[in-house]
Structure formats: C-alpha cells, structure tokens
GROMACS .gro file of N, CA, C and O in nm:
model
  340
    1MET      N    1  -4.906  -1.450  -2.569
    1MET     CA    2  -4.881  -1.319  -2.626
    1MET      C    3  -4.899  -1.320  -2.777
    1MET      O    4  -4.949  -1.223  -2.834
    2ILE      N    5  -4.859  -1.428  -2.840
    2ILE     CA    6  -4.873  -1.439  -2.985
    2ILE      C    7  -5.020  -1.440  -3.024
    2ILE      O    8  -5.059  -1.381  -3.126
    3VAL      N    9  -5.104  -1.501  -2.943
    3VAL     CA   10  -5.247  -1.507  -2.973
    3VAL      C   11  -5.308  -1.367  -2.968
    3VAL      O   12  -5.386  -1.328  -3.056
    4VAL      N   13  -5.269  -1.289  -2.870
    4VAL     CA   14  -5.321  -1.152  -2.857
    4VAL      C   15  -5.277  -1.068  -2.976
    4VAL      O   16  -5.356  -0.991  -3.032
    5LEU      N   17  -5.152  -1.082  -3.017
    5LEU     CA   18  -5.103  -1.007  -3.132
    5LEU      C   19  -5.172  -1.050  -3.261
    5LEU      O   20  -5.202  -0.967  -3.347
    6ALA      N   21  -5.198  -1.179  -3.276
    6ALA     CA   22  -5.268  -1.228  -3.394
    6ALA      C   23  -5.412  -1.177  -3.398
    6ALA      O   24  -5.461  -1.134  -3.504
    7ILE      N   25  -5.478  -1.178  -3.285
    7ILE     CA   26  -5.616  -1.128  -3.279
    7ILE      C   27  -5.621  -0.979  -3.309
    7ILE      O   28  -5.706  -0.932  -3.385
    8SER      N   29  -5.527  -0.905  -3.252
    8SER     CA   30  -5.526  -0.761  -3.279
    8SER      C   31  -5.493  -0.733  -3.426
    8SER      O   32  -5.547  -0.639  -3.485
    9GLY      N   33  -5.407  -0.813  -3.487
    9GLY     CA   34  -5.379  -0.797  -3.629
    9GLY      C   35  -5.501  -0.823  -3.715
    9GLY      O   36  -5.528  -0.749  -3.811
   10VAL      N   37  -5.576  -0.926  -3.683
   10VAL     CA   38  -5.697  -0.958  -3.758
   10VAL      C   39  -5.801  -0.847  -3.742
   10VAL      O   40  -5.866  -0.806  -3.839
   11LEU      N   41  -5.815  -0.795  -3.622
   11LEU     CA   42  -5.911  -0.687  -3.600
   11LEU      C   43  -5.869  -0.559  -3.671
   11LEU      O   44  -5.954  -0.486  -3.724
   12LEU      N   45  -5.739  -0.532  -3.677
   12LEU     CA   46  -5.692  -0.415  -3.750
   12LEU      C   47  -5.715  -0.430  -3.900
   12LEU      O   48  -5.751  -0.333  -3.968
   13ILE      N   49  -5.697  -0.549  -3.952
   13ILE     CA   50  -5.725  -0.572  -4.094
   13ILE      C   51  -5.873  -0.554  -4.123
   13ILE      O   52  -5.911  -0.493  -4.223
   14ALA      N   53  -5.958  -0.605  -4.034
   14ALA     CA   54  -6.102  -0.588  -4.052
   14ALA      C   55  -6.141  -0.440  -4.047
   14ALA      O   56  -6.222  -0.393  -4.128
   15ALA      N   57  -6.081  -0.365  -3.956
   15ALA     CA   58  -6.109  -0.222  -3.947
   15ALA      C   59  -6.062  -0.149  -4.072
   15ALA      O   60  -6.130  -0.058  -4.122
   16ALA      N   61  -5.949  -0.189  -4.126
   16ALA     CA   62  -5.898  -0.126  -4.248
   16ALA      C   63  -5.988  -0.155  -4.367
   16ALA      O   64  -6.011  -0.066  -4.451
   17VAL      N   65  -6.041  -0.275  -4.376
   17VAL     CA   66  -6.130  -0.309  -4.487
   17VAL      C   67  -6.260  -0.230  -4.478
   17VAL      O   68  -6.307  -0.174  -4.579
   18ILE      N   69  -6.317  -0.222  -4.361
   18ILE     CA   70  -6.442  -0.148  -4.344
   18ILE      C   71  -6.420   0.001  -4.371
   18ILE      O   72  -6.502   0.067  -4.436
   19THR      N   73  -6.309   0.053  -4.325
   19THR     CA   74  -6.280   0.195  -4.346
   19THR      C   75  -6.249   0.224  -4.493
   19THR      O   76  -6.283   0.331  -4.544
   20THR      N   77  -6.186   0.131  -4.562
   20THR     CA   78  -6.160   0.149  -4.704
   20THR      C   79  -6.291   0.155  -4.782
   20THR      O   80  -6.304   0.234  -4.877
   21TYR      N   81  -6.388   0.076  -4.742
   21TYR     CA   82  -6.520   0.085  -4.806
   21TYR      C   83  -6.579   0.225  -4.785
   21TYR      O   84  -6.634   0.284  -4.877
   22ARG      N   85  -6.567   0.278  -4.665
   22ARG     CA   86  -6.621   0.411  -4.637
   22ARG      C   87  -6.544   0.517  -4.716
   22ARG      O   88  -6.603   0.615  -4.763
   23LEU      N   89  -6.415   0.497  -4.734
   23LEU     CA   90  -6.335   0.591  -4.812
   23LEU      C   91  -6.379   0.593  -4.958
   23LEU      O   92  -6.388   0.698  -5.020
   24LEU      N   93  -6.407   0.477  -5.013
   24LEU     CA   94  -6.446   0.469  -5.153
   24LEU      C   95  -6.592   0.506  -5.177
   24LEU      O   96  -6.624   0.563  -5.281
   25ALA      N   97  -6.680   0.476  -5.083
   25ALA     CA   98  -6.822   0.499  -5.103
   25ALA      C   99  -6.876   0.619  -5.026
   25ALA      O  100  -6.996   0.641  -5.024
   26GLY      N  101  -6.787   0.695  -4.966
   26GLY     CA  102  -6.832   0.809  -4.886
   26GLY      C  103  -6.906   0.912  -4.969
   26GLY      O  104  -6.863   0.946  -5.079
   27PRO      N  105  -7.017   0.962  -4.919
   27PRO     CA  106  -7.094   1.057  -4.999
   27PRO      C  107  -7.031   1.196  -5.008
   27PRO      O  108  -7.055   1.267  -5.104
   28GLY      N  109  -6.949   1.232  -4.914
   28GLY     CA  110  -6.895   1.368  -4.915
   28GLY      C  111  -6.744   1.370  -4.890
   28GLY      O  112  -6.681   1.271  -4.855
   29THR      N  113  -6.688   1.488  -4.909
   29THR     CA  114  -6.544   1.507  -4.891
   29THR      C  115  -6.503   1.489  -4.745
   29THR      O  116  -6.401   1.426  -4.715
   30LEU      N  117  -6.583   1.541  -4.655
   30LEU     CA  118  -6.548   1.529  -4.513
   30LEU      C  119  -6.560   1.385  -4.464
   30LEU      O  120  -6.483   1.343  -4.376
   31ASP      N  121  -6.654   1.308  -4.520
   31ASP     CA  122  -6.662   1.166  -4.486
   31ASP      C  123  -6.536   1.093  -4.530
   31ASP      O  124  -6.483   1.007  -4.459
   32ARG      N  125  -6.488   1.127  -4.647
   32ARG     CA  126  -6.364   1.065  -4.696
   32ARG      C  127  -6.244   1.110  -4.613
   32ARG      O  128  -6.150   1.032  -4.592
   33LEU      N  129  -6.245   1.232  -4.565
   33LEU     CA  130  -6.137   1.281  -4.480
   33LEU      C  131  -6.134   1.204  -4.348
   33LEU      O  132  -6.026   1.164  -4.302
   34VAL      N  133  -6.248   1.182  -4.288
   34VAL     CA  134  -6.255   1.105  -4.164
   34VAL      C  135  -6.210   0.961  -4.188
   34VAL      O  136  -6.138   0.902  -4.106
   35ALA      N  137  -6.249   0.904  -4.301
   35ALA     CA  138  -6.206   0.768  -4.333
   35ALA      C  139  -6.055   0.761  -4.353
   35ALA      O  140  -5.990   0.666  -4.310
   36MET      N  141  -5.998   0.862  -4.417
   36MET     CA  142  -5.852   0.863  -4.436
   36MET      C  143  -5.779   0.878  -4.302
   36MET      O  144  -5.677   0.812  -4.280
   37ASP      N  145  -5.833   0.960  -4.212
   37ASP     CA  146  -5.774   0.971  -4.078
   37ASP      C  147  -5.782   0.838  -4.004
   37ASP      O  148  -5.689   0.799  -3.934
   38THR      N  149  -5.893   0.769  -4.021
   38THR     CA  150  -5.910   0.640  -3.955
   38THR      C  151  -5.813   0.537  -4.011
   38THR      O  152  -5.755   0.457  -3.937
   39ILE      N  153  -5.793   0.538  -4.143
   39ILE     CA  154  -5.697   0.445  -4.202
   39ILE      C  155  -5.556   0.473  -4.152
   39ILE      O  156  -5.479   0.381  -4.123
   40LEU      N  157  -5.522   0.601  -4.139
   40LEU     CA  158  -5.390   0.633  -4.085
   40LEU      C  159  -5.377   0.591  -3.939
   40LEU      O  160  -5.271   0.544  -3.897
   41ALA      N  161  -5.484   0.604  -3.862
   41ALA     CA  162  -5.480   0.558  -3.723
   41ALA      C  163  -5.465   0.406  -3.716
   41ALA      O  164  -5.390   0.354  -3.632
   42VAL      N  165  -5.533   0.335  -3.804
   42VAL     CA  166  -5.521   0.189  -3.809
   42VAL      C  167  -5.379   0.150  -3.850
   42VAL      O  168  -5.322   0.055  -3.796
   43ALA      N  169  -5.322   0.225  -3.944
   43ALA     CA  170  -5.184   0.198  -3.985
   43ALA      C  171  -5.086   0.221  -3.870
   43ALA      O  172  -4.992   0.142  -3.851
   44MET      N  173  -5.108   0.327  -3.793
   44MET     CA  174  -5.022   0.351  -3.678
   44MET      C  175  -5.035   0.239  -3.575
   44MET      O  176  -4.935   0.196  -3.516
   45CYS      N  177  -5.157   0.193  -3.553
   45CYS     CA  178  -5.177   0.083  -3.459
   45CYS      C  179  -5.113  -0.046  -3.512
   45CYS      O  180  -5.057  -0.124  -3.435
   46GLY      N  181  -5.120  -0.067  -3.643
   46GLY     CA  182  -5.055  -0.183  -3.702
   46GLY      C  183  -4.904  -0.177  -3.686
   46GLY      O  184  -4.840  -0.279  -3.658
   47LEU      N  185  -4.847  -0.059  -3.704
   47LEU     CA  186  -4.703  -0.044  -3.682
   47LEU      C  187  -4.667  -0.068  -3.535
   47LEU      O  188  -4.563  -0.127  -3.506
   48ALA      N  189  -4.752  -0.025  -3.444
   48ALA     CA  190  -4.725  -0.049  -3.302
   48ALA      C  191  -4.733  -0.198  -3.269
   48ALA      O  192  -4.650  -0.250  -3.193
   49VAL      N  193  -4.831  -0.267  -3.326
   49VAL     CA  194  -4.841  -0.412  -3.303
   49VAL      C  195  -4.718  -0.482  -3.360
   49VAL      O  196  -4.663  -0.573  -3.298
   50TRP      N  197  -4.674  -0.440  -3.479
   50TRP     CA  198  -4.555  -0.501  -3.537
   50TRP      C  199  -4.432  -0.472  -3.451
   50TRP      O  200  -4.345  -0.558  -3.435
   51SER      N  201  -4.425  -0.353  -3.394
   51SER     CA  202  -4.313  -0.318  -3.308
   51SER      C  203  -4.310  -0.407  -3.183
   51SER      O  204  -4.203  -0.449  -3.140
   52VAL      N  205  -4.426  -0.434  -3.129
   52VAL     CA  206  -4.432  -0.522  -3.011
   52VAL      C  207  -4.397  -0.665  -3.050
   52VAL      O  208  -4.324  -0.734  -2.979
   53TYR      N  209  -4.445  -0.708  -3.166
   53TYR     CA  210  -4.418  -0.846  -3.210
   53TYR      C  211  -4.270  -0.868  -3.237
   53TYR      O  212  -4.212  -0.969  -3.197
   54SER      N  213  -4.207  -0.772  -3.304
   54SER     CA  214  -4.068  -0.790  -3.343
   54SER      C  215  -3.969  -0.739  -3.238
   54SER      O  216  -3.848  -0.754  -3.257
   55LEU      N  217  -4.019  -0.679  -3.131
   55LEU     CA  218  -3.937  -0.621  -3.025
   55LEU      C  219  -3.837  -0.519  -3.080
   55LEU      O  220  -3.723  -0.509  -3.036
   56ASP      N  221  -3.884  -0.442  -3.179
   56ASP     CA  222  -3.801  -0.341  -3.245
   56ASP      C  223  -3.858  -0.203  -3.212
   56ASP      O  224  -3.971  -0.171  -3.251
   57THR      N  225  -3.781  -0.122  -3.142
   57THR     CA  226  -3.831   0.010  -3.102
   57THR      C  227  -3.793   0.120  -3.200
   57THR      O  228  -3.825   0.236  -3.176
   58THR      N  229  -3.726   0.087  -3.308
   58THR     CA  230  -3.690   0.190  -3.405
   58THR      C  231  -3.808   0.236  -3.488
   58THR      O  232  -3.797   0.333  -3.562
   59ILE      N  233  -3.922   0.170  -3.477
   59ILE     CA  234  -4.042   0.206  -3.553
   59ILE      C  235  -4.117   0.320  -3.484
   59ILE      O  236  -4.195   0.391  -3.548
   60VAL      N  237  -4.092   0.342  -3.357
   60VAL     CA  238  -4.166   0.442  -3.279
   60VAL      C  239  -4.153   0.583  -3.336
   60VAL      O  240  -4.254   0.654  -3.346
   61PRO      N  241  -4.036   0.630  -3.379
   61PRO     CA  242  -4.032   0.763  -3.442
   61PRO      C  243  -4.115   0.772  -3.570
   61PRO      O  244  -4.172   0.878  -3.600
   62ALA      N  245  -4.124   0.663  -3.644
   62ALA     CA  246  -4.208   0.663  -3.763
   62ALA      C  247  -4.355   0.677  -3.726
   62ALA      O  248  -4.432   0.745  -3.796
   63ILE      N  249  -4.396   0.617  -3.618
   63ILE     CA  250  -4.534   0.630  -3.572
   63ILE      C  251  -4.563   0.774  -3.530
   63ILE      O  252  -4.668   0.830  -3.563
   64VAL      N  253  -4.469   0.835  -3.460
   64VAL     CA  254  -4.487   0.974  -3.418
   64VAL      C  255  -4.493   1.067  -3.539
   64VAL      O  256  -4.578   1.156  -3.547
   65ALA      N  257  -4.404   1.046  -3.636
   65ALA     CA  258  -4.405   1.129  -3.756
   65ALA      C  259  -4.535   1.111  -3.834
   65ALA      O  260  -4.593   1.208  -3.885
   66LEU      N  261  -4.583   0.989  -3.845
   66LEU     CA  262  -4.708   0.963  -3.915
   66LEU      C  263  -4.826   1.030  -3.845
   66LEU      O  264  -4.917   1.084  -3.910
   67SER      N  265  -4.824   1.031  -3.712
   67SER     CA  266  -4.934   1.096  -3.640
   67SER      C  267  -4.931   1.247  -3.659
   67SER      O  268  -5.035   1.311  -3.673
   68LEU      N  269  -4.812   1.306  -3.662
   68LEU     CA  270  -4.802   1.451  -3.684
   68LEU      C  271  -4.846   1.490  -3.824
   68LEU      O  272  -4.919   1.588  -3.843
   69ILE      N  273  -4.804   1.413  -3.924
   69ILE     CA  274  -4.846   1.440  -4.062
   69ILE      C  275  -4.996   1.424  -4.077
   69ILE      O  276  -5.062   1.503  -4.144
   70SER      N  277  -5.051   1.323  -4.014
   70SER     CA  278  -5.195   1.299  -4.021
   70SER      C  279  -5.272   1.415  -3.959
   70SER      O  280  -5.372   1.462  -4.014
   71PHE      N  281  -5.226   1.462  -3.843
   71PHE     CA  282  -5.294   1.572  -3.776
   71PHE      C  283  -5.288   1.700  -3.858
   71PHE      O  284  -5.390   1.766  -3.880
   72VAL      N  285  -5.172   1.735  -3.906
   72VAL     CA  286  -5.157   1.858  -3.984
   72VAL      C  287  -5.237   1.850  -4.113
   72VAL      O  288  -5.303   1.947  -4.154
   73GLY      N  289  -5.235   1.735  -4.178
   73GLY     CA  290  -5.310   1.719  -4.302
   73GLY      C  291  -5.460   1.731  -4.282
   73GLY      O  292  -5.529   1.799  -4.359
   74SER      N  293  -5.512   1.667  -4.180
   74SER     CA  294  -5.657   1.672  -4.158
   74SER      C  295  -5.702   1.811  -4.114
   74SER      O  296  -5.808   1.859  -4.154
   75VAL      N  297  -5.621   1.879  -4.033
   75VAL     CA  298  -5.658   2.014  -3.991
   75VAL      C  299  -5.655   2.110  -4.108
   75VAL      O  300  -5.745   2.194  -4.125
   76SER      N  301  -5.555   2.098  -4.194
   76SER     CA  302  -5.548   2.190  -4.308
   76SER      C  303  -5.660   2.165  -4.408
   76SER      O  304  -5.717   2.261  -4.461
   77VAL      N  305  -5.695   2.041  -4.433
   77VAL     CA  306  -5.805   2.013  -4.525
   77VAL      C  307  -5.937   2.059  -4.466
   77VAL      O  308  -6.019   2.120  -4.534
   78ALA      N  309  -5.958   2.035  -4.336
   78ALA     CA  310  -6.081   2.080  -4.273
   78ALA      C  311  -6.090   2.232  -4.268
   78ALA      O  312  -6.198   2.288  -4.283
   79ARG      N  313  -5.978   2.297  -4.253
   79ARG     CA  314  -5.977   2.444  -4.248
   79ARG      C  315  -6.019   2.505  -4.381
   79ARG      O  316  -6.095   2.599  -4.386
   80PHE      N  317  -5.970   2.451  -4.488
   80PHE     CA  318  -6.002   2.506  -4.620
   80PHE      C  319  -6.130   2.450  -4.679
   80PHE      O  320  -6.179   2.500  -4.778
   81ARG      N  321  -6.184   2.344  -4.622
   81ARG     CA  322  -6.306   2.284  -4.673
   81ARG      C  323  -6.430   2.349  -4.612
   81ARG      O  324  -6.530   2.369  -4.679
   82VAL      N  325  -6.423   2.385  -4.485
   82VAL     CA  326  -6.538   2.442  -4.415
   82VAL      C  327  -6.543   2.592  -4.443
   82VAL      O  328  -6.443   2.662  -4.433
   83LYS      N  329  -6.662   2.641  -4.476
   83LYS     CA  330  -6.679   2.784  -4.507
   83LYS      C  331  -6.682   2.864  -4.378
   83LYS      O  332  -6.738   2.824  -4.277
   84ASP      N  333  -6.624   2.984  -4.381
   84ASP     CA  334  -6.630   3.076  -4.268
   84ASP      C  335  -6.764   3.150  -4.271
   84ASP      O  336  -6.821   3.178  -4.376
   85GLU      N  337  -6.813   3.183  -4.153
   85GLU     CA  338  -6.940   3.254  -4.145
   85GLU      C  339  -6.921   3.395  -4.099
   85GLU      O  340  -6.832   3.435  -4.038
   0.00000   0.00000   0.00000
C-alpha cells in the first residue's frame, strides 16, 4: 500500500509541475484558467492521498470545500470572460 501511495504522490507532483508550466506559459486567459483548475484538482487528489496515508478523515470536508470554491470560481471567470452573442 505504501508503494502505491508513493507512486501516486510522485505522479501528482509531476502533474503539478507540468501544469504549473502551462499556467506560467499559457498564451491566453482561458488556458491559464484551465491550468488553475487542473492545479486545484491535483491539490484535491494530493489531499485525498494524504488522507488515505494518514488514515485521517477530517480532511474530507476541506476537499469538498476546495472543490466547491474551484467550481464557482471557474464558472464565474468563464462567464465574464466569454462574450455574449
């Protein structure tokens, strides 16, 4: 079980590094928005892996709150960024 958690941690770190590059080098605002959503999703997955590793379930409400904030933030930015026709 420790090996699976270590591998998933390494893969999450790799995903965060690649996504951070896209966040910094993204050509447009919407590309940066997608990268920020991806970083938040990777952070939520990292919190879930840590919760499984430490056998601590008190982190689960934080994951739910982070997902709600991420959803509301991305929808509001996309709503005001895209022009109406």
